[in-house]
Coordinates of C-alpha atoms and ligand atoms in Angstrom, one line a residue:
X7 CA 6.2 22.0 39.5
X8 CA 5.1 21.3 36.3
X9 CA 2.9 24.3 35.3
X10 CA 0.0 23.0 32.9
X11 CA -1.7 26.0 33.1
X12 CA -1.4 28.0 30.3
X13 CA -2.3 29.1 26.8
X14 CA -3.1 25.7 25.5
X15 CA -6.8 27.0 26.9
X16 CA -6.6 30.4 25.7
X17 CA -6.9 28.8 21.8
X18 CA -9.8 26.2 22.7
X19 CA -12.1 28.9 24.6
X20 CA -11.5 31.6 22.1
X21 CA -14.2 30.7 19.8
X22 CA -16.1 34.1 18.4
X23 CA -19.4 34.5 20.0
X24 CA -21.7 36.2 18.1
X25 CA -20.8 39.8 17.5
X26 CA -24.7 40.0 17.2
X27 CA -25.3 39.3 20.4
X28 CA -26.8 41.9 22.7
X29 CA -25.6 43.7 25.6
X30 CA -26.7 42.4 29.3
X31 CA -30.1 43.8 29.5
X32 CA -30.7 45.8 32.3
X33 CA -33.9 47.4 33.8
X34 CA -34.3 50.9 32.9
X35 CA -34.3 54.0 35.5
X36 CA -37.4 53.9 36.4
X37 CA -38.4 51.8 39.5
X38 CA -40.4 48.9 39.4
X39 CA -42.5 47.5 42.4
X40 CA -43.1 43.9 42.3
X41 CA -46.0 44.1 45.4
X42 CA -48.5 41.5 47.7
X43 CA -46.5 38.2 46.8
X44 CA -44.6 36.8 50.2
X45 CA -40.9 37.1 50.5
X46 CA -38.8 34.9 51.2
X47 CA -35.5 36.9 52.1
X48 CA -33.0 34.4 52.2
X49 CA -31.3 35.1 55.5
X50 CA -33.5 32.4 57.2
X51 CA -36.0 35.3 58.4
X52 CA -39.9 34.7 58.7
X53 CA -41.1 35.2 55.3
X54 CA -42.7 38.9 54.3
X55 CA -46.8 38.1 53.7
X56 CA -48.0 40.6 51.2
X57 CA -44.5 42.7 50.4
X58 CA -43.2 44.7 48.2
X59 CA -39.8 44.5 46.4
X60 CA -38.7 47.8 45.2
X61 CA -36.0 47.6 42.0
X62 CA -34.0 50.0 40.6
X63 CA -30.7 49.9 38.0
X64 CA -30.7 46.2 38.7
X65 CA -30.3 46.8 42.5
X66 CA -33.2 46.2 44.8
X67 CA -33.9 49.4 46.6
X68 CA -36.2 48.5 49.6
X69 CA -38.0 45.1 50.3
X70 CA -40.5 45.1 53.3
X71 CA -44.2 45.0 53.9
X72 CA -46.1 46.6 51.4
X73 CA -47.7 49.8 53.3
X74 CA -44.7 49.8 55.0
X75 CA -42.2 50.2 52.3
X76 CA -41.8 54.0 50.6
X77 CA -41.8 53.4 46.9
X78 CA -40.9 56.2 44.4
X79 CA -44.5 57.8 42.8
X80 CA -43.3 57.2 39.2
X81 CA -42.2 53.5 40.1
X82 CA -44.0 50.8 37.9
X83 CA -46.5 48.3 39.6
X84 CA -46.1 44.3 38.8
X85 CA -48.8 42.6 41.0
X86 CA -47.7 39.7 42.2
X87 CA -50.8 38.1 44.3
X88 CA -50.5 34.9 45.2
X89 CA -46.9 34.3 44.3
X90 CA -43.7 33.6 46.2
X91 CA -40.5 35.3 45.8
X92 CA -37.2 34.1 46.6
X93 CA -33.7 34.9 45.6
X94 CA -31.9 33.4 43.4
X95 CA -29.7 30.8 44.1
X96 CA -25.8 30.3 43.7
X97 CA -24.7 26.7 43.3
X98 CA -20.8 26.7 44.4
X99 CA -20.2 23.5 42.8
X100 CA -20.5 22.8 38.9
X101 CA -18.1 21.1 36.2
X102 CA -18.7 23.5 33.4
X103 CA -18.2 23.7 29.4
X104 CA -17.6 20.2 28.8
X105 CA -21.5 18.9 28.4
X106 CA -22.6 19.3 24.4
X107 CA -25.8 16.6 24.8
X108 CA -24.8 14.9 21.9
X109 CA -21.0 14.0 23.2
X110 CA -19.0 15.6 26.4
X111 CA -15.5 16.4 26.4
X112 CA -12.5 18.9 26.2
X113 CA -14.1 19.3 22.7
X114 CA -17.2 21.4 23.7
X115 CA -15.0 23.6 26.3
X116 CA -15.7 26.8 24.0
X117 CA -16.9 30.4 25.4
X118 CA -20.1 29.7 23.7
X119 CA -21.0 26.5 25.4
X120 CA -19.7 27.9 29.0
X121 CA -22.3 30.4 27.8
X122 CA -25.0 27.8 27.2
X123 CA -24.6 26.0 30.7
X124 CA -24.9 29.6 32.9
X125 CA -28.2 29.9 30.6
X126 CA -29.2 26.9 31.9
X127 CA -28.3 27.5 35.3
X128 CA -30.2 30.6 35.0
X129 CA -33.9 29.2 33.1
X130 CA -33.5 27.1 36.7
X131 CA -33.6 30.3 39.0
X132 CA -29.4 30.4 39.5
X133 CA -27.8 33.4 39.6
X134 CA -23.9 32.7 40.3
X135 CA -22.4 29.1 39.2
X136 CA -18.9 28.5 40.0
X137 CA -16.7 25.7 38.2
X138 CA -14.4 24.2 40.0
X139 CA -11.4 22.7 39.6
X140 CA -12.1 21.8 36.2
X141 CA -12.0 25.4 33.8
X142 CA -8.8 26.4 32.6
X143 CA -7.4 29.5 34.5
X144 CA -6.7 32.6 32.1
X145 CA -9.5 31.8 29.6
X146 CA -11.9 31.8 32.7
X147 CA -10.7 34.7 33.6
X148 CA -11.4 36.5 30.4
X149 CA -14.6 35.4 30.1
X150 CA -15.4 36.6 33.5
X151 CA -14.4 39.9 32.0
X152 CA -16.0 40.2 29.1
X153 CA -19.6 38.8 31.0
X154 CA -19.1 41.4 33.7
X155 CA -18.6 44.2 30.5
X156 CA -21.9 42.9 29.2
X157 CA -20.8 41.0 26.4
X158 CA -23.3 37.9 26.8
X159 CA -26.9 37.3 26.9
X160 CA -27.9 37.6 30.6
X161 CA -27.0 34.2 32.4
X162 CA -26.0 32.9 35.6
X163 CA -22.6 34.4 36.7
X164 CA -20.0 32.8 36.0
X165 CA -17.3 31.7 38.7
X166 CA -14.4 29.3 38.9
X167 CA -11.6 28.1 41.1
X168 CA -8.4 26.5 39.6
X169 CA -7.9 22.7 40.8
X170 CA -4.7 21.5 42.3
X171 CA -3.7 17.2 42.5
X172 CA -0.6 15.6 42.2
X173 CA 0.4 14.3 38.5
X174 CA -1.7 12.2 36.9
X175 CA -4.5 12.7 40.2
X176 CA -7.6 14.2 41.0
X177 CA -10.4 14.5 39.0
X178 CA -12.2 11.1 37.9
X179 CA -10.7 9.3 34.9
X180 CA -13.9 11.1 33.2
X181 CA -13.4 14.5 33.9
X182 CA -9.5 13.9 33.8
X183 CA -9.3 13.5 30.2
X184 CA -10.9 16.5 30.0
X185 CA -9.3 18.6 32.5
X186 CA -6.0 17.5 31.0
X187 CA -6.8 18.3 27.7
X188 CA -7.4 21.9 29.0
X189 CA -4.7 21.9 32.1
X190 CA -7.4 23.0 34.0
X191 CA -5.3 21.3 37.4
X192 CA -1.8 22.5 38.8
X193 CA 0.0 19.4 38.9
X194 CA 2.0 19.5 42.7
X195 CA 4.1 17.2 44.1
X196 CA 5.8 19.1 46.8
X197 CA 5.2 21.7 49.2
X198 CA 7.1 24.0 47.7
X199 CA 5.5 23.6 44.4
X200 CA 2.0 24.0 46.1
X201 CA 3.1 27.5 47.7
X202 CA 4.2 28.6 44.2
X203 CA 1.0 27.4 43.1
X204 CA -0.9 29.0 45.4
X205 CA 1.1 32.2 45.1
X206 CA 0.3 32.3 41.4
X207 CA -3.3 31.9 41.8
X208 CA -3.2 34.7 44.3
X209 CA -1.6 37.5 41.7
X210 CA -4.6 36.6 39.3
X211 CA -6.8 37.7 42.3
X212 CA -8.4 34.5 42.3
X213 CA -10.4 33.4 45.5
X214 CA -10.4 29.9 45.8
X215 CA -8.8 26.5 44.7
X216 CA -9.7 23.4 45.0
X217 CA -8.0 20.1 46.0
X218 CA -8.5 16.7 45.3
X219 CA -7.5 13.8 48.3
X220 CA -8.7 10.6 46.6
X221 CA -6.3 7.5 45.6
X222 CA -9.5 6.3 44.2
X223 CA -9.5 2.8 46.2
X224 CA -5.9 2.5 45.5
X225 CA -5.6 3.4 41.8
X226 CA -4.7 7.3 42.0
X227 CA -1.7 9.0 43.4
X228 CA -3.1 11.0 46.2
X229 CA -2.8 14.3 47.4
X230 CA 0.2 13.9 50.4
X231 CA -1.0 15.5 54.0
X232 CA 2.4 17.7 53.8
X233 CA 1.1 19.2 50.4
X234 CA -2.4 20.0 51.4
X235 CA -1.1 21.6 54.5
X236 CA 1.0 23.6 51.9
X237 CA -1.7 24.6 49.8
X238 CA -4.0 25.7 53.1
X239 CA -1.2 27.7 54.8
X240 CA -0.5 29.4 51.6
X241 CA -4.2 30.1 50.3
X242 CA -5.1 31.3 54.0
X243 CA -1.9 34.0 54.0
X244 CA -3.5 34.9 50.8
X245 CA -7.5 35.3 52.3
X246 CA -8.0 32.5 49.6
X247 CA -10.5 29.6 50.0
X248 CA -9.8 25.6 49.6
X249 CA -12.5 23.4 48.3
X250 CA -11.5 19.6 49.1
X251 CA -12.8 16.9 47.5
X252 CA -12.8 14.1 50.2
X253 CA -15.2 11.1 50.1
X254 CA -13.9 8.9 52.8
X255 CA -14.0 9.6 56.0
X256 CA -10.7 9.2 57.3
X257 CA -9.8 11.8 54.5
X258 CA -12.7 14.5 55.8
X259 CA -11.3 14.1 59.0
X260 CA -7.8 15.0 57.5
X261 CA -8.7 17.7 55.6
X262 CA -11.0 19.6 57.9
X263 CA -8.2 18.9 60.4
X264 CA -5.9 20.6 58.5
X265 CA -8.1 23.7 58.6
X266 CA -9.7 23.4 54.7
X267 CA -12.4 25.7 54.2
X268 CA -15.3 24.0 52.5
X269 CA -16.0 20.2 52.3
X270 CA -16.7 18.8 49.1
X271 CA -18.8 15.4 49.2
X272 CA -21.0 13.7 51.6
X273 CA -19.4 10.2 53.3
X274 CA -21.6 7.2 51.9
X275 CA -19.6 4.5 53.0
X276 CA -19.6 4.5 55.7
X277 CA -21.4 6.0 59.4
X278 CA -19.8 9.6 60.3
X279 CA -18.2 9.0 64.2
X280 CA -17.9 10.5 67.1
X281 CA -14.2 12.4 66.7
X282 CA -15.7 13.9 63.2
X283 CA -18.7 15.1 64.5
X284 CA -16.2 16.8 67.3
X285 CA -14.2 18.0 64.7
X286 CA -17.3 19.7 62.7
X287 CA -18.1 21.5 65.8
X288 CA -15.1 23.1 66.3
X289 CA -14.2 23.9 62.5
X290 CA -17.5 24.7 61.1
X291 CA -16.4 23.9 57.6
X292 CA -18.5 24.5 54.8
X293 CA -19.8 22.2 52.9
X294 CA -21.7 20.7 49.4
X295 CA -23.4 17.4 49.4
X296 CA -23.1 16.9 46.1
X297 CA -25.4 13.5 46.5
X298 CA -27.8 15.5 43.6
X299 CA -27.0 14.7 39.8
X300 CA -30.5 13.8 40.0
X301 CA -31.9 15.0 36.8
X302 CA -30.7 11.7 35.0
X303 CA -33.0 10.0 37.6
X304 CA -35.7 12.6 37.1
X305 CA -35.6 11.7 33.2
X306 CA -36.0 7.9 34.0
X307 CA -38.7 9.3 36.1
X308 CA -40.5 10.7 33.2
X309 CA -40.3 14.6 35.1
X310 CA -41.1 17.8 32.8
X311 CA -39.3 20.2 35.0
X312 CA -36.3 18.4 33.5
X313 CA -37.0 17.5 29.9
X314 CA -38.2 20.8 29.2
X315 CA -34.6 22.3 28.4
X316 CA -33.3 19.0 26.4
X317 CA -33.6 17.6 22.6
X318 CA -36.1 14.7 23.1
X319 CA -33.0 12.6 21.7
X320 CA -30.9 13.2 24.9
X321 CA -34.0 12.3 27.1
X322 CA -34.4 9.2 25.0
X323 CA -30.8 7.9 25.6
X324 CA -30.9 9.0 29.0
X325 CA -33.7 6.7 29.8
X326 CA -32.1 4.1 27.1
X327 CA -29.1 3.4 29.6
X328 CA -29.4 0.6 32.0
X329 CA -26.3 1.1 34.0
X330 CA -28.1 0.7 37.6
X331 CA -28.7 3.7 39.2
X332 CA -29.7 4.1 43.5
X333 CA -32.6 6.3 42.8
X334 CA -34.0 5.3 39.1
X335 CA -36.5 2.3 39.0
X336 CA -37.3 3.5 35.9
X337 CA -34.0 3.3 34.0
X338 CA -32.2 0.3 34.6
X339 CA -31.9 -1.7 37.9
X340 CA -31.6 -0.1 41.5
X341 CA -28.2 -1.0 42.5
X342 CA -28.6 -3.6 45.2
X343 CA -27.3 -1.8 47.8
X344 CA -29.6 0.9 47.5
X345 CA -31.4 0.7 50.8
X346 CA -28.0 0.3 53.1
X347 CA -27.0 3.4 50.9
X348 CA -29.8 5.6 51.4
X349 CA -29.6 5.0 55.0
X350 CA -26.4 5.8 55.3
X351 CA -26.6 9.0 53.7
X352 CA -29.7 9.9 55.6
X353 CA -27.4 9.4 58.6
X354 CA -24.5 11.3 57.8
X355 CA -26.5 14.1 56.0
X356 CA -28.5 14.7 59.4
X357 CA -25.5 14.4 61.4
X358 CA -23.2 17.0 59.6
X359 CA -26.2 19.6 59.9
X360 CA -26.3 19.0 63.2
X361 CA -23.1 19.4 64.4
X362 CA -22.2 22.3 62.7
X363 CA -21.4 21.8 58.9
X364 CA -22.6 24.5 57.2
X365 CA -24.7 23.5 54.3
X366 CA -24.2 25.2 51.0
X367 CA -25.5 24.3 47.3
X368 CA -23.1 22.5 45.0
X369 CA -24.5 19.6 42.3
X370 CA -21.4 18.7 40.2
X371 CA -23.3 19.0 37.7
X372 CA -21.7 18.8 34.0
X373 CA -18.7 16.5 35.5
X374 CA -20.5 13.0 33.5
X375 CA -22.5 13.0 30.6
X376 CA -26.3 13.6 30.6
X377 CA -26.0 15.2 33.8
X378 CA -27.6 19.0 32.9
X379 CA -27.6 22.1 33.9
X380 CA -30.2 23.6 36.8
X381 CA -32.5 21.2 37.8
X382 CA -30.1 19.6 39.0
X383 CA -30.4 22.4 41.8
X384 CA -33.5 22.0 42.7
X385 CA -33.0 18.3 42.7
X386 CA -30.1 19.0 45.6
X387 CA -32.2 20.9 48.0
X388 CA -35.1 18.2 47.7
X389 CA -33.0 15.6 48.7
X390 CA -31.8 17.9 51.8
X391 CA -35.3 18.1 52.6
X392 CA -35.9 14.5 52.0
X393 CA -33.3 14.2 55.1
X394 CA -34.5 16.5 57.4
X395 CA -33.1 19.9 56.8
X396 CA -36.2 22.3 56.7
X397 CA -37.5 23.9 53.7
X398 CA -36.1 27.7 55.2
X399 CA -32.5 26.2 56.1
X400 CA -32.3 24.6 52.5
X401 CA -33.2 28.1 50.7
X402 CA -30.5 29.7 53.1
X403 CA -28.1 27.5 51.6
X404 CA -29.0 27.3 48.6
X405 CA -28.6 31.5 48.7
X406 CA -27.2 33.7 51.2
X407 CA -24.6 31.1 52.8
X408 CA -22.8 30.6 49.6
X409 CA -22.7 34.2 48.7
X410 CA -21.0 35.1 52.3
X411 CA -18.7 31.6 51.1
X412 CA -18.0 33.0 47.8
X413 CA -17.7 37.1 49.6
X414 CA -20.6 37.9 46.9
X415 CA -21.8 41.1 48.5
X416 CA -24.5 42.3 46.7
X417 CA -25.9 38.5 45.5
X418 CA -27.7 35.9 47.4
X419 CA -30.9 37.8 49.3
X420 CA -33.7 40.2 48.9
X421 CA -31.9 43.1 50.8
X422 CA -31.7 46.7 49.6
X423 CA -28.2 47.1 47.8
X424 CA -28.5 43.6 45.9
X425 CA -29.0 42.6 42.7
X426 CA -32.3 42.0 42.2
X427 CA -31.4 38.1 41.1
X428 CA -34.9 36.5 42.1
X429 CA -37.4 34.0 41.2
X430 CA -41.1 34.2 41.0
X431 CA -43.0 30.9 41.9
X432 CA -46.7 29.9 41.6
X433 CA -46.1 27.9 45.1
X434 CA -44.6 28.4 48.5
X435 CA -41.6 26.6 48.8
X436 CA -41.7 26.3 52.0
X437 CA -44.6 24.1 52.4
X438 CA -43.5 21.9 50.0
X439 CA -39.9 22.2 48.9
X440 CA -40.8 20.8 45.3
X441 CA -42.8 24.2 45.4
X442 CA -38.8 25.7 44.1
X443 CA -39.6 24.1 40.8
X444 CA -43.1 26.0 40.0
X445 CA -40.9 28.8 38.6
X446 CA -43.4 31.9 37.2
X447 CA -40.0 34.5 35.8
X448 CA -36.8 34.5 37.3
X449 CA -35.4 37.9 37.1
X450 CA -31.6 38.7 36.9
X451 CA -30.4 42.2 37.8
X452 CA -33.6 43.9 37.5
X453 CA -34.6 42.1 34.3
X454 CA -37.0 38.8 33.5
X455 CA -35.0 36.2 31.9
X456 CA -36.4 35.0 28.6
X457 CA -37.1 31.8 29.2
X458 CA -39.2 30.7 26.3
X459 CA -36.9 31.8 24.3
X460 CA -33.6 30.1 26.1
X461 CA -36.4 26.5 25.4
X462 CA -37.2 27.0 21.8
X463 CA -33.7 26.9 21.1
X464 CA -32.2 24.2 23.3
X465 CA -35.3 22.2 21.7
X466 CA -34.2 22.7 18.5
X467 CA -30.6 21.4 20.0
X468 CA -28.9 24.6 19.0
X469 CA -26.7 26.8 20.9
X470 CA -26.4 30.0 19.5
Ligands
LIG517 ZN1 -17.0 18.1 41.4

């Protein structure tokens, strides 16, 4: 095996962040009550009409109806009439550190801008982001560190999974400039050399790994069926996850065949058949649509929930491209096959749902340019909607199912024993699923994000 992975990373992500900046801000001891705004849980329970949230330390305490629900005398009252909680959400499925909105690359892959894109994550209402496949491995792991020890401005928490593709495969010839530059991919050619692999991700305690199956329509070396077997065997023995990256369907039905855990992609291509739709029903794989990167479509669409966090420059060049896009009449041409697509995906979407896939949030954002942070969430779980899933399922996946994915016990619902990641809306989200983006606060660990602040100074383009 050639091992990439290594210190070349350490140096390009060991930028000095601000010595200035202050420790994760954390509510205070005394307990706050955030009462009469409905709950939505997260577990796909009926939401809580007129409840009350009790926080303490960061941790939610008790949730419940208000009335029913003791809350400590000295606790601190935030009326929240008329408003909607939910938690906040984990997207498995980002390609951070590499966005700068000015240029993208290896270049930008600095603690400080990793730090930039979990802010942005979080202004949107996510509270866990995990990189994948793309984030060098010992760098990651430090920062990890340090953000748990409090060392950053609260942000979305930062999670990553080492990739793993034979030489010179996987990622995109995009991304793989970048994840080259940063041997952010094991490079594994045999079995054996997947097992070592593996087996070296496992002493770091690391959780999950992703592969990549894709020859690209012919141009890429691809993952061989006897080295993904490998990597699955291993990873299992050591209670670790595998994210695949399949777009085909003959390769879905490989890999979920060959036991992966979590399905990255949704087929467009083609109509999902009968044997994969048996296959989903007895594997249950987990799985991330990844049809969103919708925000550049938003921008040609002229949307505020996504132009709010950008210079006006990168929203003018977005909607200055004319590369044809499916869902953009506003920024260059529909791509002609735009209708067979969307039917298609309407299809297959449907179909994996109801056969057993279990749906969990994942954007790929940050793997192009001018794809950004966050929105792109919300974006994701519209289109879900857009395809049938109801609004309740969508928030499930979008929260609880990918913390019981990612083993993130205390993240991912409004449960005592949690952290209290939430966000406050001015609109139920599940009457209208576009309600997700009326965001009041979103709270992480007890404390409101500043968001005006986070604005002001991507505005101004700065990072720091
Ligand atoms: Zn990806």
């Amino acid at each position: 095996m050639r091992r990439l992975n290594g210190l070349a990373g350490v140096a390009v992500v060991a930028v000095a962040l601000s010595s200035t900046v202050s420790s994760q801000s954390r509510s205070a001891a005394r307990a706050v009550v955030y009462e009469n705004a409905r709950l939505i849980v997260g577990d796909g329970s009926a939401a809580i009409e007129a409840g009350a949230l009790v926080v303490q330390d960061g941790r939610i305490t008790a949730v419940g109806r208000k009335g029913d629900v003791s809350v400590p005398a000295n606790a601190a009252h935030v009326d929240l009439s008329g408003r909607t909680v939910m938690p906040a959400m984990i997207d498995v499925h980002v390609h951070i550190g590499y966005e700068g909105y000015t240029r993208w690359g290896a270049d930008n892959y600095t603690a400080q801008n990793v730090l930039d894109h979990l802010q942005r994550e979080a202004f949107y209402g996510v509270a866990a982001t995990q990189s994948v496949g793309s984030s060098p491995t010992d760098p990651s792991i430090q920062f990890q560190r340090d953000q748990e020890a409090g060392k950053f401005p609260p942000a979305s928490r930062f999670l990553f999974m080492p990739g793993m593709a034979p030489p010179g495969g996987g990622p995109d010839a995009v991304l793989l400039k970048g994840t080259t530059a940063l041997h952010a991919v094991y490079e594994v050619s045999t079995p054996e050399a997947a097992r070592a692999a593996v087996q070296e991700m496992a002493a770091k305690n690391l959780k999950s790994v992703k592969i990549w199956v894709d020859d690209r329509r012919g141009t890429y070396p691809k993952m061989t069926p006897e080295v993904y077997a490998a990597i699955i065997d291993e990873a299992h023995r050591h209670q670790m996850k595998v994210h695949a990256h399949a777009t085909t369907l003959p390769d879905q039905k490989a890999v979920v065949r060959a036991g992966v855990d979590v399905l990255v992609h949704t087929v467009q291509g083609e109509k999902l058949d009968d044997e994969f739709l048996a296959l989903l029903r007895e594997k249950k794989p987990y799985w991330t649509t990844v049809i969103g990167l919708g925000d550049r479509t938003e921008i040609c669409d002229h949307d505020p929930f996504v132009d709010q966090t950008l210079p006006a420059s990168v929203v003018q060049a977005i909607r200055a491209t004319t590369e044809p896009r499916p869902l953009a009449p506003n920024c260059g041409p529909r791509s002609p096959n735009f209708a067979a697509r969307e039917e298609t995906l309407a299809n297959n979407v449907s179909k994996m749902v109801s056969n057993g896939a279990r749906l969990v949030l994942g954007t790929d954002a940050g793997i192009h340019p001018g794809y950004t942070f966050g929105s792109a969430d919300h974006h994701e779980i519209a289109r879900w909607v857009q395809f049938g899933v109801s609004p309740m399922e969508a928030i499930v996946a979008a929260t609880s199912r990918p913390a019981d994915l990612m083993g993130l016990n205390d993240m991912g619902s409004l449960a005592p024993g949690k952290r209290a990641d939430f966000i406050v809306l001015n609109a139920n989200p599940l009457d209208d699923i576009r309600n997700s983006r009326r965001i009041a606060n979103v709270y992480l660990r007890g404390a409101k994000l500043d968001r005006e602040a986070l604005v002001a100074k991507w505005k101004k383009g700065s990072k720091t």
